[in-house]
Short mmCIF file of N, CA and C in Angstrom, two decimals:
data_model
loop_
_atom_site.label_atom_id
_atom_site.label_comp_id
_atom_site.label_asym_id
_atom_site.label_seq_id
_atom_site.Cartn_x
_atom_site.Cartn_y
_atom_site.Cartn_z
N UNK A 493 21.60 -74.21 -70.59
CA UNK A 493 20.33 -74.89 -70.37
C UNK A 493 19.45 -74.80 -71.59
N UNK A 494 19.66 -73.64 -72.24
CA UNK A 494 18.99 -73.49 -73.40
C UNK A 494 19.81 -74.31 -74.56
N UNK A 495 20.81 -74.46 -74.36
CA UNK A 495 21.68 -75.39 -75.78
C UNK A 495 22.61 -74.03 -76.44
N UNK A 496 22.61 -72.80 -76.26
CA UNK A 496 23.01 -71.95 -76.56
C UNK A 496 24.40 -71.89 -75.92
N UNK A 497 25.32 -71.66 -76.45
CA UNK A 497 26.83 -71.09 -75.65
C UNK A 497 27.29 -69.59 -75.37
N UNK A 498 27.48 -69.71 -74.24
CA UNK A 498 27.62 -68.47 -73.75
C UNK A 498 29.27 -68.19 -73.26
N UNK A 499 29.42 -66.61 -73.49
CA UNK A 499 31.32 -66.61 -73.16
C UNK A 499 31.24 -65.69 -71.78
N UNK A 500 31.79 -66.46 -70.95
CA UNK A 500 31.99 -65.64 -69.60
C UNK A 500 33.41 -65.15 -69.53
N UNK A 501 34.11 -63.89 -70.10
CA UNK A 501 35.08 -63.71 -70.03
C UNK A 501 35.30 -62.15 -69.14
N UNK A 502 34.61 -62.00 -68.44
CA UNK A 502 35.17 -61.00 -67.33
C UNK A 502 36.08 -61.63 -65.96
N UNK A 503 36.30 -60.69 -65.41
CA UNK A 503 37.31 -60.98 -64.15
C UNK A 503 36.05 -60.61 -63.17
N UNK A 504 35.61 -61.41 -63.15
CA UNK A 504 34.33 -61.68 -61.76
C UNK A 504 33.71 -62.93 -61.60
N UNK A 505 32.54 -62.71 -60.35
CA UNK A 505 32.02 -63.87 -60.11
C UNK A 505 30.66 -64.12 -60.96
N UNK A 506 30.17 -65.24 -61.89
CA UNK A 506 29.08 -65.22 -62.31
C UNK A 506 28.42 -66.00 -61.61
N UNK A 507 26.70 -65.34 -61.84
CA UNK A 507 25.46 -66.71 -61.04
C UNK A 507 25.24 -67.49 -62.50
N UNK A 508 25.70 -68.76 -62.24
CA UNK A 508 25.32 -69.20 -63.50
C UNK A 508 23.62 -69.83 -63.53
N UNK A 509 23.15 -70.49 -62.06
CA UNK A 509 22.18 -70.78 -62.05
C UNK A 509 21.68 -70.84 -60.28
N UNK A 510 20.27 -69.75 -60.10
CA UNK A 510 19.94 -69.89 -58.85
C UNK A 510 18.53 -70.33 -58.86
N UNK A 511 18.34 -71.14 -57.97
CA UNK A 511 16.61 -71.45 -57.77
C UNK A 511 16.35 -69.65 -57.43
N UNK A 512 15.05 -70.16 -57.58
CA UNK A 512 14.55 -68.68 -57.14
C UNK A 512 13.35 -69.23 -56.01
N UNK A 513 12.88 -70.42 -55.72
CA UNK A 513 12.41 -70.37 -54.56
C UNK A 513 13.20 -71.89 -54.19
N UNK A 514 14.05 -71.33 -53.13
CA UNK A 514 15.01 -72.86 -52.75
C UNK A 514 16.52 -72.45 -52.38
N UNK A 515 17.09 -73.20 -51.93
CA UNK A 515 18.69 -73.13 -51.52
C UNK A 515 19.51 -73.58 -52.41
N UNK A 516 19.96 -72.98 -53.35
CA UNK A 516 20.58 -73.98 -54.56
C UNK A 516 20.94 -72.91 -55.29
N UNK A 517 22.55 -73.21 -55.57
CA UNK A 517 22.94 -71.87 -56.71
C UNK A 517 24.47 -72.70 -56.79
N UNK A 518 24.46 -72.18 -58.47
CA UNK A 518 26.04 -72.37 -59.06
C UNK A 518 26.60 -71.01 -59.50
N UNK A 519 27.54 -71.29 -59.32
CA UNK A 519 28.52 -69.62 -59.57
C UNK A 519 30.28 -70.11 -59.75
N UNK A 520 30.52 -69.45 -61.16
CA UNK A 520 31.61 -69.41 -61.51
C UNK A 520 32.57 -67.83 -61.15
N UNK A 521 33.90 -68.31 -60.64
CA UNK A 521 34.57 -66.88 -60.45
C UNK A 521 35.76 -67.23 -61.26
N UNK A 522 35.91 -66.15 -62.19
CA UNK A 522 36.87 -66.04 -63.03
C UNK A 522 37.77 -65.05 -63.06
N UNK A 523 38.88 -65.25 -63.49
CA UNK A 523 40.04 -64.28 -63.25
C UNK A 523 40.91 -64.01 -64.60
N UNK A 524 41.77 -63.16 -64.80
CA UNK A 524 42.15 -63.10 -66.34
C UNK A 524 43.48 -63.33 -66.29
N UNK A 525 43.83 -64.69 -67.19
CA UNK A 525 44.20 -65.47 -67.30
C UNK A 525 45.68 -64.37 -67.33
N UNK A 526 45.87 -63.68 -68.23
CA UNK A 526 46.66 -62.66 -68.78
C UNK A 526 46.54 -61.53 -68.87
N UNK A 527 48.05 -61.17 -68.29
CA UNK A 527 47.90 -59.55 -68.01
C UNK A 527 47.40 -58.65 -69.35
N UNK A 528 47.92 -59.38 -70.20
CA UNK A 528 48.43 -58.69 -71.99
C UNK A 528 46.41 -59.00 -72.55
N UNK A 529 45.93 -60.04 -72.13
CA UNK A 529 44.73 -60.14 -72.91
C UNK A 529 42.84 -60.54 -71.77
N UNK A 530 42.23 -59.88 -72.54
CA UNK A 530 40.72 -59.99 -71.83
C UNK A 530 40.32 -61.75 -71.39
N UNK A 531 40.76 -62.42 -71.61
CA UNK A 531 40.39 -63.95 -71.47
C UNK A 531 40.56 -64.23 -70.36
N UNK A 532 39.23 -65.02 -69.88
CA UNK A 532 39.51 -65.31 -68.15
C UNK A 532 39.67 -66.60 -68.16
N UNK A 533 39.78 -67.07 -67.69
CA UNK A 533 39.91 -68.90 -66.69
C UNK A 533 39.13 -69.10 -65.27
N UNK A 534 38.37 -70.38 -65.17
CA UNK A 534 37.72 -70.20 -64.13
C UNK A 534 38.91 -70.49 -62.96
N UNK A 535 38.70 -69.99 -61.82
CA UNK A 535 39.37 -69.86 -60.49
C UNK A 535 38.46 -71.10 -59.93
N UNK A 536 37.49 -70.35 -59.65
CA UNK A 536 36.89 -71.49 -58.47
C UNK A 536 35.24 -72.04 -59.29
N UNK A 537 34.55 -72.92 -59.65
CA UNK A 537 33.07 -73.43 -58.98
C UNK A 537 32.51 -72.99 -57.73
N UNK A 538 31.60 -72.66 -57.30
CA UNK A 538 31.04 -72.51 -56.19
C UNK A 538 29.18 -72.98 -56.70
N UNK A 539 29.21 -73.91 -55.61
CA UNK A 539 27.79 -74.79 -55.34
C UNK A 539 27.31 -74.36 -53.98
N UNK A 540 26.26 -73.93 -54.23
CA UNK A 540 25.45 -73.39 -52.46
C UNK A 540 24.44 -74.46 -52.61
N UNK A 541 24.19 -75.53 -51.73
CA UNK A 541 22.83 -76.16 -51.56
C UNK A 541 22.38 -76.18 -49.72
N UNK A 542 21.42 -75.85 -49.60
CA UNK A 542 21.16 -75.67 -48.26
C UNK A 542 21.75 -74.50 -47.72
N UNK A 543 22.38 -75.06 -46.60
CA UNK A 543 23.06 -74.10 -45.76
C UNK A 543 24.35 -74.64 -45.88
N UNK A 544 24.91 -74.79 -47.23
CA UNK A 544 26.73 -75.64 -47.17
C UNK A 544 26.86 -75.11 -48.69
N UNK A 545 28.24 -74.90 -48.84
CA UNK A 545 29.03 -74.42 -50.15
C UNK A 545 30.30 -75.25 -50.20
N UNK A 546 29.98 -75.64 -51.48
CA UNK A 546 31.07 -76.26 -52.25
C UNK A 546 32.25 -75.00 -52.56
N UNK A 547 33.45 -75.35 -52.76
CA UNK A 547 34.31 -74.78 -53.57
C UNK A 547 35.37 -75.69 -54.66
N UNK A 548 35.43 -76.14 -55.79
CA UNK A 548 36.11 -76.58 -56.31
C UNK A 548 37.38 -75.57 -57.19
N UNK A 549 38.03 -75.50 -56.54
CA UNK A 549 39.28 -74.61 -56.88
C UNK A 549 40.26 -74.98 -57.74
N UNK A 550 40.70 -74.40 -58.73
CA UNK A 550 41.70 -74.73 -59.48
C UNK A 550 42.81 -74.31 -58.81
N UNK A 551 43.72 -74.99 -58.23
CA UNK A 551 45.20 -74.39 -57.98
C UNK A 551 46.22 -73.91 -58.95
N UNK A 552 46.29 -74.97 -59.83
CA UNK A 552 47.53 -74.85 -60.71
C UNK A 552 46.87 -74.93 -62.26
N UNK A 553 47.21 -74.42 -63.10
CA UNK A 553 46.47 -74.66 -64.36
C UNK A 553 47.43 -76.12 -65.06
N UNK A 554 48.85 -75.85 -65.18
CA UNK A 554 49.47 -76.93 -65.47
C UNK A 554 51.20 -77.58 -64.29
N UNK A 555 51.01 -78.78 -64.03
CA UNK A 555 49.54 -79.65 -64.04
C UNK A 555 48.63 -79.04 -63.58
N UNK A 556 47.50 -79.75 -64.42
CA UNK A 556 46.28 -79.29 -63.35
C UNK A 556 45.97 -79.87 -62.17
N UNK A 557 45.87 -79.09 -61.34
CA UNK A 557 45.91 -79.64 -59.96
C UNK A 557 44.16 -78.94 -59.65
N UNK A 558 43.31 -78.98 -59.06
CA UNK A 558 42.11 -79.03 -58.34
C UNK A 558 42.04 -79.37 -57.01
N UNK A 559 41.28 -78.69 -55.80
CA UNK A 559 41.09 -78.81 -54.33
C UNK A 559 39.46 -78.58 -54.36
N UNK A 560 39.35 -79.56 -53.34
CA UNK A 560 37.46 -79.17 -53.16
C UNK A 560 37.63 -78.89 -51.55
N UNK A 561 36.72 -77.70 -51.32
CA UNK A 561 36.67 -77.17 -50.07
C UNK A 561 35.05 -77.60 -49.85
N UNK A 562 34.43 -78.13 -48.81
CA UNK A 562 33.05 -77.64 -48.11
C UNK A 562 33.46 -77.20 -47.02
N UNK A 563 32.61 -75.94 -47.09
CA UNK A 563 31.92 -75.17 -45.96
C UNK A 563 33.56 -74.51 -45.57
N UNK A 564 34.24 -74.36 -46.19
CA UNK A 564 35.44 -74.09 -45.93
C UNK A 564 37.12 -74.65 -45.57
N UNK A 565 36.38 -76.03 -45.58
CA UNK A 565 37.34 -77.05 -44.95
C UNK A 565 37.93 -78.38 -45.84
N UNK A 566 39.11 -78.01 -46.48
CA UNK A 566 39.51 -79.11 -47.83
C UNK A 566 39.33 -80.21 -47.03
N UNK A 567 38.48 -81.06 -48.29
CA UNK A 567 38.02 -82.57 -47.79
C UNK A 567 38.69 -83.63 -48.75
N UNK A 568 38.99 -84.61 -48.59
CA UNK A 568 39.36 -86.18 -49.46
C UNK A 568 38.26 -86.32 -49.79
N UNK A 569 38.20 -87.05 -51.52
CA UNK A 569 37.26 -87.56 -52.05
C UNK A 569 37.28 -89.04 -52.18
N UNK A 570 36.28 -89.73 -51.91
CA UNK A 570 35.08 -88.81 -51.90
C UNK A 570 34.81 -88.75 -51.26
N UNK A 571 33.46 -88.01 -50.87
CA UNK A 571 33.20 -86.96 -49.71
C UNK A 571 31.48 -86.89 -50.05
N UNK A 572 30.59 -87.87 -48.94
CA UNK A 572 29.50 -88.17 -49.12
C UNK A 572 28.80 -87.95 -47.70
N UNK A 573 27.97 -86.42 -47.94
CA UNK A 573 27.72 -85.71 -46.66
C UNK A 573 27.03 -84.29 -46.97
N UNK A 574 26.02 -84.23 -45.89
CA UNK A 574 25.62 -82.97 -46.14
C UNK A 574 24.28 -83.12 -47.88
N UNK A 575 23.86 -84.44 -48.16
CA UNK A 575 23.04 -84.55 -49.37
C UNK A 575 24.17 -84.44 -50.69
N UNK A 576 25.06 -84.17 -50.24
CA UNK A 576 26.18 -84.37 -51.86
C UNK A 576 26.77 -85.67 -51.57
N UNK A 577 27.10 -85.80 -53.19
CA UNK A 577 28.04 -86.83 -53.23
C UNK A 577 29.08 -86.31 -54.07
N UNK A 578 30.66 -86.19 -53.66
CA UNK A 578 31.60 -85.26 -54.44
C UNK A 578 32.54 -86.51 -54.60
N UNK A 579 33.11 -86.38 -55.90
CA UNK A 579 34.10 -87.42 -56.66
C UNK A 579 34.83 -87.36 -57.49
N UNK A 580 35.95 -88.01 -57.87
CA UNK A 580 36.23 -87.99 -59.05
C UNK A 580 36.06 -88.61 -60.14
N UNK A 581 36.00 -88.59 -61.35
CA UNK A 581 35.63 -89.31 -62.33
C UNK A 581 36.09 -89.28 -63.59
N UNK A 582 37.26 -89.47 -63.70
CA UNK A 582 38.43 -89.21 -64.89
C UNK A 582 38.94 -87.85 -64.72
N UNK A 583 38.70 -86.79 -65.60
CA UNK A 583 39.66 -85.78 -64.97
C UNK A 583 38.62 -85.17 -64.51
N UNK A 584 37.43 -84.96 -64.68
CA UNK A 584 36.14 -84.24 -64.01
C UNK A 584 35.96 -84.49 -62.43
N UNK A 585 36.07 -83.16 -61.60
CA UNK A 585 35.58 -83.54 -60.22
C UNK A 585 33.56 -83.54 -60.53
N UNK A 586 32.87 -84.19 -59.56
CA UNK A 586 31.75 -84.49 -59.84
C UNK A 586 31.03 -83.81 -58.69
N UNK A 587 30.11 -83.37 -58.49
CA UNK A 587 28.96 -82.97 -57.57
C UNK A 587 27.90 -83.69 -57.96
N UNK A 588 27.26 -84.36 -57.04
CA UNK A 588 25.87 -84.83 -57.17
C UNK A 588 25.12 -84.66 -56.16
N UNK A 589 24.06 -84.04 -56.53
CA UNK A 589 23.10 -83.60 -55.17
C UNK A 589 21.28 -84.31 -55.79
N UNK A 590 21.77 -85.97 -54.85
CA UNK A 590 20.36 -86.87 -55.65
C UNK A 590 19.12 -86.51 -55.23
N UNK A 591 18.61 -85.78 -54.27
CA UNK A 591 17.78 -85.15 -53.96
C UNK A 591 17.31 -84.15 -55.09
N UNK A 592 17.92 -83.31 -55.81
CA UNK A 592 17.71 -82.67 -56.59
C UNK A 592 17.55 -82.80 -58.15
N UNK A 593 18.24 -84.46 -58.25
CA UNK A 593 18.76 -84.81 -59.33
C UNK A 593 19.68 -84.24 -59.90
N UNK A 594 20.34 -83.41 -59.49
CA UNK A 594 21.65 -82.52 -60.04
C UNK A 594 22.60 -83.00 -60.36
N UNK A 595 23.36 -83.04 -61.66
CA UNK A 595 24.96 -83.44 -61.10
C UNK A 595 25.94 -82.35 -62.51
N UNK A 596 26.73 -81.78 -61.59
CA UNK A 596 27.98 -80.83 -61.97
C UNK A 596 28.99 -81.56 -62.32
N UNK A 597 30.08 -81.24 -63.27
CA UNK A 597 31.38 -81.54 -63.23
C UNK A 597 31.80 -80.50 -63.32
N UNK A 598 33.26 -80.62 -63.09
CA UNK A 598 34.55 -79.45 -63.39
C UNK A 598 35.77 -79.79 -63.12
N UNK A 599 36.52 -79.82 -64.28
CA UNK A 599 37.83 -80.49 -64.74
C UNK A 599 39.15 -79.38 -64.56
N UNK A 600 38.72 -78.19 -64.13
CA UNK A 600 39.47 -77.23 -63.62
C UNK A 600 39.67 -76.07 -64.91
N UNK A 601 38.93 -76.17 -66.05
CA UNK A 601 39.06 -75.54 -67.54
C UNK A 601 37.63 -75.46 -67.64
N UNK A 602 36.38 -76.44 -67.52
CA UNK A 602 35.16 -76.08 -68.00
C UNK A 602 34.56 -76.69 -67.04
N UNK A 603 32.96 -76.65 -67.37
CA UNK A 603 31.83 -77.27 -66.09
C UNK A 603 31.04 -77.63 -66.99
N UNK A 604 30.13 -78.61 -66.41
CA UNK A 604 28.97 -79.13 -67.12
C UNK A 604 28.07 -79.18 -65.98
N UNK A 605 26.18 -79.01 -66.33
CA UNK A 605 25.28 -78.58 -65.16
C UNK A 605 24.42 -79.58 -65.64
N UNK A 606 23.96 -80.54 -65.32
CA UNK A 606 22.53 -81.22 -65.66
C UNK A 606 21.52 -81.00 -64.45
N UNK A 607 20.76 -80.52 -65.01
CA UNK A 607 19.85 -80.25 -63.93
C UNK A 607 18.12 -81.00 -64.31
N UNK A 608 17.24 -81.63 -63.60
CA UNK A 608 16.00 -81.94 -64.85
C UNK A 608 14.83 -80.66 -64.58
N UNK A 609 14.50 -80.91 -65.92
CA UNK A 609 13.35 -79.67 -66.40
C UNK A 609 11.94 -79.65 -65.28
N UNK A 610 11.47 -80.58 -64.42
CA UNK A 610 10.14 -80.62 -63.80
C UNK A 610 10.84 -80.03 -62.54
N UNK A 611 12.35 -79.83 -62.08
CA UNK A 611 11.99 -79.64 -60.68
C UNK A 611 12.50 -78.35 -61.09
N UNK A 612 13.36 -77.60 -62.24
CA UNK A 612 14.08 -76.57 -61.96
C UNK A 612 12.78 -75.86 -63.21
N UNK A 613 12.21 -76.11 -63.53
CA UNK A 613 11.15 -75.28 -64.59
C UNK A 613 10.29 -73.93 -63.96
N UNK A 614 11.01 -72.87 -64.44
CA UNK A 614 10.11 -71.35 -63.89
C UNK A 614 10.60 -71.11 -62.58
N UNK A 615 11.83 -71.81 -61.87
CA UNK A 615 12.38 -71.57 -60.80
C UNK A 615 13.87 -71.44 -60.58
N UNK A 616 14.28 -70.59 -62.30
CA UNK A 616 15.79 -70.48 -62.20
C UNK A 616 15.88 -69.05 -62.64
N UNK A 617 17.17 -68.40 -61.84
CA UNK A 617 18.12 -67.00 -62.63
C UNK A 617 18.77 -67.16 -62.94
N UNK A 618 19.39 -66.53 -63.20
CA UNK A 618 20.78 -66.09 -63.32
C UNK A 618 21.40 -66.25 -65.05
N UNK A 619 22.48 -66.78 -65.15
CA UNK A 619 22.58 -66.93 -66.63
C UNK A 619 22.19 -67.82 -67.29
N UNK A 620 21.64 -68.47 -66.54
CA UNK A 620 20.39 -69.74 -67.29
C UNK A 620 19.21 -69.01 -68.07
#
């Protein structure tokens, strides 16, 4: 959010970004890739908005294969419910939550977060 790059290479779950007054949080869980070296790979995305959680899961690294779970229950995309709109869009799965103006990708290797500055300004944690 700052333009700065950051390396998440532990074997855990990170908050990458939580409102701090609101229902809304992204969190990466990562796992290490290799027994022999410290480098993780993300496992899953996880999106909390409201009272519903995304999971975009990497299954397979190659092919890459990807599953999106809400609320626990793998859904077909797209999948327009609950204030999201979940999709695909070349190799990027997409989250959009237009209420918030939010929109996520994750291609099963990286994520991208756009979030805008007036609604999330002085109301974020985590590694933001």
């Amino acid at each position: 959010f700052d333009g700065f790059y950051y390396s998440f290479q532990g074997n855990c779950t990170y908050v990458l970004v939580e409102e701090i007054n609101g229902n809304f949080g992204i969190y990466i869980d990562n796992y290490y890739c290799s027994p022999h070296e410290t480098v993780s790979c993300p496992r899953t995305l996880i999106i909390k908005y409201e009272t519903h959680e995304v999971h975009i899961r990497t299954v397979r690294q190659i092919p890459m294969t990807v599953q999106v779970l809400v609320n626990g229950v793998l859904v077909a995309l797209p999948f327009n419910k609950h204030g999201m709109n979940i999709y695909v869009s070349g190799l990027n799965h997409v989250v959009e939550i237009p209420f918030l103006r939010t929109n996520v990708t994750y291609n099963g290797m990286a994520f991208t977060i756009k979030m805008p500055y007036h609604i999330f300004s002085n109301n974020t944690q985590g590694q933001c």
